């Protein structure tokens, strides 16, 4: 099925551990995004990639890094996880005509 | 001031009634506006987009846009319990690479 695939769906990390969230889309979209969603705060943009080979900071980039591996894949890395990074993470991609298509999300808990 | 503001709710309406969801935004250069529905524990899904002043209808949903007042709304006619969800307003930022700025969402509860 066409869409945006995120892995893993759930993850528990200890403070200071690192991990990479994976995202892939098969819709041939140029733009891809990483958001986090916290209660009462809506979706906040972490990083985005307007096209293959480019990445830019969003609203809340501190503590994160990204890689646009190719047109399909856009990964998000936490180098040293902190409890403040406990959140639900969504990857999304966009074509020229429509709004975003979101992945199913990753629920991350940092203890 | 937040860039996109929504009343957090919950907005409670009886089945069959009209639900009215409102959103204001601060970026006067914005040209594209979207409504997403998010069920609990699920990802947001696009239900409406609107680009011009006025109304846009799609089934039971009507989006309304007033750029002069920087106001977007979503009307849901004949509300059903299955419409119970959080509705997110999103505004495409002007001057950026297709970035969407989201409101915190309004929780809608439709009771039988």
Short mmCIF file of C-alpha atoms in Angstrom, two decimals:
data_model
loop_
_atom_site.label_atom_id
_atom_site.label_comp_id
_atom_site.label_asym_id
_atom_site.label_seq_id
_atom_site.Cartn_x
_atom_site.Cartn_y
_atom_site.Cartn_z
CA UNK A 1 0.00 0.00 0.00
CA UNK A 2 1.24 3.48 -0.86
CA UNK A 3 2.03 5.70 2.08
CA UNK A 4 4.52 6.62 4.76
CA UNK A 5 6.07 3.86 6.86
CA UNK A 6 7.65 4.56 10.23
CA UNK A 7 9.64 2.23 12.44
CA UNK A 8 9.62 1.40 15.26
CA UNK A 9 6.06 1.96 16.53
CA UNK A 10 7.09 1.93 20.20
CA UNK A 11 10.40 2.44 21.95
CA UNK A 12 11.62 2.85 25.52
CA UNK A 13 15.06 4.36 26.02
CA UNK A 14 17.17 5.09 29.03
CA UNK A 15 18.48 8.62 29.45
CA UNK A 16 21.64 9.05 27.40
CA UNK A 17 20.93 6.24 24.94
CA UNK A 18 20.80 6.91 21.23
CA UNK A 19 18.42 5.71 18.55
CA UNK A 20 17.30 6.37 14.99
CA UNK A 21 13.70 6.62 13.88
CA UNK A 22 13.22 5.44 10.32
CA UNK A 23 10.78 6.83 7.77
CA UNK A 24 10.16 5.84 4.16
CA UNK A 25 7.58 6.97 1.61
CA UNK A 26 6.69 5.39 -1.71
CA UNK A 27 4.70 8.26 -3.21
CA UNK A 28 7.66 9.93 -4.96
CA UNK A 29 7.23 13.06 -2.84
CA UNK A 30 10.03 15.60 -2.69
CA UNK A 31 9.34 17.06 0.75
CA UNK A 32 9.53 15.12 4.00
CA UNK A 33 9.07 16.22 7.62
CA UNK A 34 9.53 15.12 11.21
CA UNK A 35 7.09 16.36 13.87
CA UNK A 36 6.66 15.64 17.54
CA UNK A 37 3.29 15.76 19.26
CA UNK A 38 2.88 16.47 22.95
CA UNK A 39 -0.39 16.85 24.89
CA UNK A 40 -1.83 20.35 24.58
CA UNK A 41 0.91 21.52 22.22
CA UNK A 42 -0.12 20.12 18.88
CA UNK A 43 2.38 19.09 16.24
CA UNK A 44 5.73 20.86 16.31
CA UNK A 45 8.18 20.68 13.41
CA UNK A 46 11.60 19.25 14.28
CA UNK A 47 13.32 19.09 10.88
CA UNK A 48 12.26 19.01 7.28
CA UNK A 49 13.76 18.18 3.90
CA UNK A 50 12.51 20.08 0.87
CA UNK A 51 14.24 17.69 -1.50
CA UNK A 52 16.82 14.94 -1.61
CA UNK A 53 20.13 16.23 -0.28
CA UNK A 54 18.72 19.16 1.72
CA UNK A 55 17.62 19.43 5.34
CA UNK A 56 16.57 22.39 7.47
CA UNK A 57 15.74 23.03 11.10
CA UNK A 58 12.18 23.48 12.19
CA UNK A 59 10.72 24.85 15.39
CA UNK A 60 12.30 22.43 17.91
CA UNK A 61 15.53 20.93 16.44
CA UNK A 62 17.70 20.82 19.57
CA UNK A 63 18.76 17.29 20.52
CA UNK A 64 17.99 15.84 17.09
CA UNK A 65 19.74 15.19 13.81
CA UNK A 66 18.35 14.04 10.48
CA UNK A 67 19.51 12.37 7.30
CA UNK A 68 17.78 12.42 3.92
CA UNK A 69 19.28 9.19 2.69
CA UNK A 70 17.55 9.30 -0.71
CA UNK A 71 14.23 10.51 -2.06
CA UNK A 72 12.32 7.81 -0.18
CA UNK A 73 13.96 7.85 3.25
CA UNK A 74 14.28 10.47 5.96
CA UNK A 75 15.62 9.40 9.36
CA UNK A 76 15.62 11.16 12.73
CA UNK A 77 18.38 10.49 15.25
CA UNK A 78 18.49 11.16 18.98
CA UNK A 79 22.14 11.13 19.98
CA UNK A 80 21.64 11.28 23.75
CA UNK A 81 18.02 10.84 24.73
CA UNK A 82 16.52 12.97 27.50
CA UNK A 83 13.17 12.59 29.33
CA UNK A 84 12.02 15.82 27.62
CA UNK A 85 12.11 13.91 24.34
CA UNK A 86 9.35 11.59 25.48
CA UNK A 87 6.73 12.19 22.81
CA UNK A 88 4.94 10.80 19.80
CA UNK A 89 6.95 11.33 16.62
CA UNK A 90 5.35 11.59 13.20
CA UNK A 91 7.01 11.53 9.82
CA UNK A 92 5.16 13.07 6.89
CA UNK A 93 5.65 13.66 3.19
CA UNK A 94 3.97 16.08 0.81
CA UNK A 95 3.25 16.46 -2.88
CA UNK A 96 2.63 19.74 -4.68
CA UNK A 97 -1.15 19.59 -4.61
CA UNK A 98 -2.17 18.33 -1.22
CA UNK A 99 -1.40 18.50 2.43
CA UNK A 100 0.77 16.04 4.24
CA UNK A 101 0.47 12.28 4.44
CA UNK A 102 1.52 11.08 7.87
CA UNK A 103 3.08 7.87 9.03
CA UNK A 104 1.51 5.92 11.89
CA UNK A 105 3.83 7.43 14.50
CA UNK A 106 6.48 6.31 16.97
CA UNK A 107 5.68 6.44 20.67
CA UNK A 108 8.95 7.11 22.47
CA UNK A 109 9.45 7.03 26.22
CA UNK A 110 12.74 8.12 27.77
CA UNK A 111 13.21 7.02 31.38
CA UNK B 1 0.78 34.77 20.54
CA UNK B 2 0.64 31.34 18.94
CA UNK B 3 0.79 31.23 15.17
CA UNK B 4 -2.28 29.03 14.84
CA UNK B 5 -4.87 29.07 17.60
CA UNK B 6 -7.74 26.74 18.28
CA UNK B 7 -10.06 26.27 21.22
CA UNK B 8 -8.95 23.01 22.85
CA UNK B 9 -12.48 21.98 23.73
CA UNK B 10 -13.96 19.56 24.28
CA UNK B 11 -16.75 20.66 22.01
CA UNK B 12 -19.73 18.49 22.78
CA UNK B 13 -22.61 18.24 20.29
CA UNK B 14 -25.58 15.88 20.00
CA UNK B 15 -25.80 13.41 17.14
CA UNK B 16 -27.31 15.03 14.05
CA UNK B 17 -26.31 18.57 15.02
CA UNK B 18 -23.84 20.89 13.28
CA UNK B 19 -20.37 21.06 14.83
CA UNK B 20 -18.47 24.30 14.26
CA UNK B 21 -14.71 24.33 14.72
CA UNK B 22 -12.72 27.55 14.54
CA UNK B 23 -9.12 28.54 13.93
CA UNK B 24 -7.25 31.83 13.74
CA UNK B 25 -3.76 32.38 12.37
CA UNK B 26 -1.17 35.14 12.57
CA UNK B 27 0.73 34.88 9.24
CA UNK B 28 -0.99 37.27 6.84
CA UNK B 29 0.96 35.84 3.91
CA UNK B 30 -0.47 32.34 4.31
CA UNK B 31 -2.36 31.06 1.27
CA UNK B 32 -3.11 27.42 2.04
CA UNK B 33 -5.15 26.00 4.88
CA UNK B 34 -5.93 22.46 5.94
CA UNK B 35 -8.09 20.55 8.38
CA UNK B 36 -6.91 17.22 9.75
CA UNK B 37 -8.82 14.71 11.84
CA UNK B 38 -6.94 12.67 14.43
CA UNK B 39 -8.50 9.78 16.29
CA UNK B 40 -7.02 8.92 19.66
CA UNK B 41 -3.75 7.03 19.24
CA UNK B 42 -3.75 7.44 15.46
CA UNK B 43 -2.02 9.72 12.99
CA UNK B 44 -3.63 12.84 11.52
CA UNK B 45 -5.52 12.42 8.25
CA UNK B 46 -6.34 15.20 5.83
CA UNK B 47 -10.07 15.92 5.46
CA UNK B 48 -10.24 19.36 3.84
CA UNK B 49 -8.03 21.93 2.16
CA UNK B 50 -9.00 25.49 1.24
CA UNK B 51 -7.09 28.18 -0.61
CA UNK B 52 -9.62 30.92 -1.51
CA UNK B 53 -11.92 33.08 0.55
CA UNK B 54 -15.40 31.67 0.96
CA UNK B 55 -16.80 28.20 1.47
CA UNK B 56 -15.70 24.81 0.21
CA UNK B 57 -18.00 21.84 0.66
CA UNK B 58 -17.15 18.14 0.62
CA UNK B 59 -19.94 15.85 1.74
CA UNK B 60 -20.87 16.69 5.32
CA UNK B 61 -17.84 18.96 5.71
CA UNK B 62 -17.63 22.66 4.84
CA UNK B 63 -14.46 24.69 5.24
CA UNK B 64 -14.74 28.46 5.44
CA UNK B 65 -11.91 30.93 4.93
CA UNK B 66 -11.71 34.65 5.61
CA UNK B 67 -8.19 35.91 4.91
CA UNK B 68 -8.97 39.48 5.95
CA UNK B 69 -9.96 38.28 9.41
CA UNK B 70 -7.31 35.52 9.38
CA UNK B 71 -9.96 33.00 10.25
CA UNK B 72 -10.64 29.43 9.12
CA UNK B 73 -13.52 27.26 10.22
CA UNK B 74 -14.81 23.73 9.68
CA UNK B 75 -18.49 22.85 9.83
CA UNK B 76 -19.58 19.25 10.20
CA UNK B 77 -23.25 18.72 9.37
CA UNK B 78 -25.31 15.80 10.69
CA UNK B 79 -22.58 14.98 13.21
CA UNK B 80 -22.08 11.30 13.98
CA UNK B 81 -20.43 9.60 16.97
CA UNK B 82 -17.74 8.46 14.51
CA UNK B 83 -16.81 12.13 14.05
CA UNK B 84 -15.58 12.23 17.65
CA UNK B 85 -11.90 13.05 17.31
CA UNK B 86 -9.42 15.90 17.58
CA UNK B 87 -9.48 18.30 14.65
CA UNK B 88 -6.24 20.03 13.76
CA UNK B 89 -6.08 23.27 11.81
CA UNK B 90 -2.89 23.71 9.74
CA UNK B 91 -1.61 26.74 7.87
CA UNK B 92 1.12 26.70 5.24
CA UNK B 93 3.78 29.17 6.30
CA UNK B 94 4.57 31.91 3.82
CA UNK B 95 8.12 32.07 2.48
CA UNK B 96 9.08 28.60 3.66
CA UNK B 97 9.56 25.23 2.05
CA UNK B 98 5.96 24.07 2.30
CA UNK B 99 6.03 23.99 6.08
CA UNK B 100 2.72 23.51 7.82
CA UNK B 101 2.10 25.15 11.18
CA UNK B 102 -0.44 23.26 13.27
CA UNK B 103 -2.81 24.40 15.95
CA UNK B 104 -3.07 22.36 19.13
CA UNK B 105 -6.40 20.93 17.99
CA UNK B 106 -10.02 20.95 19.14
CA UNK B 107 -11.45 17.80 20.65
CA UNK B 108 -14.96 17.07 19.37
CA UNK B 109 -17.32 14.72 21.19
CA UNK B 110 -20.56 13.73 19.44
CA UNK B 111 -22.97 12.07 21.85
CA UNK B 112 -25.94 9.88 20.81
#
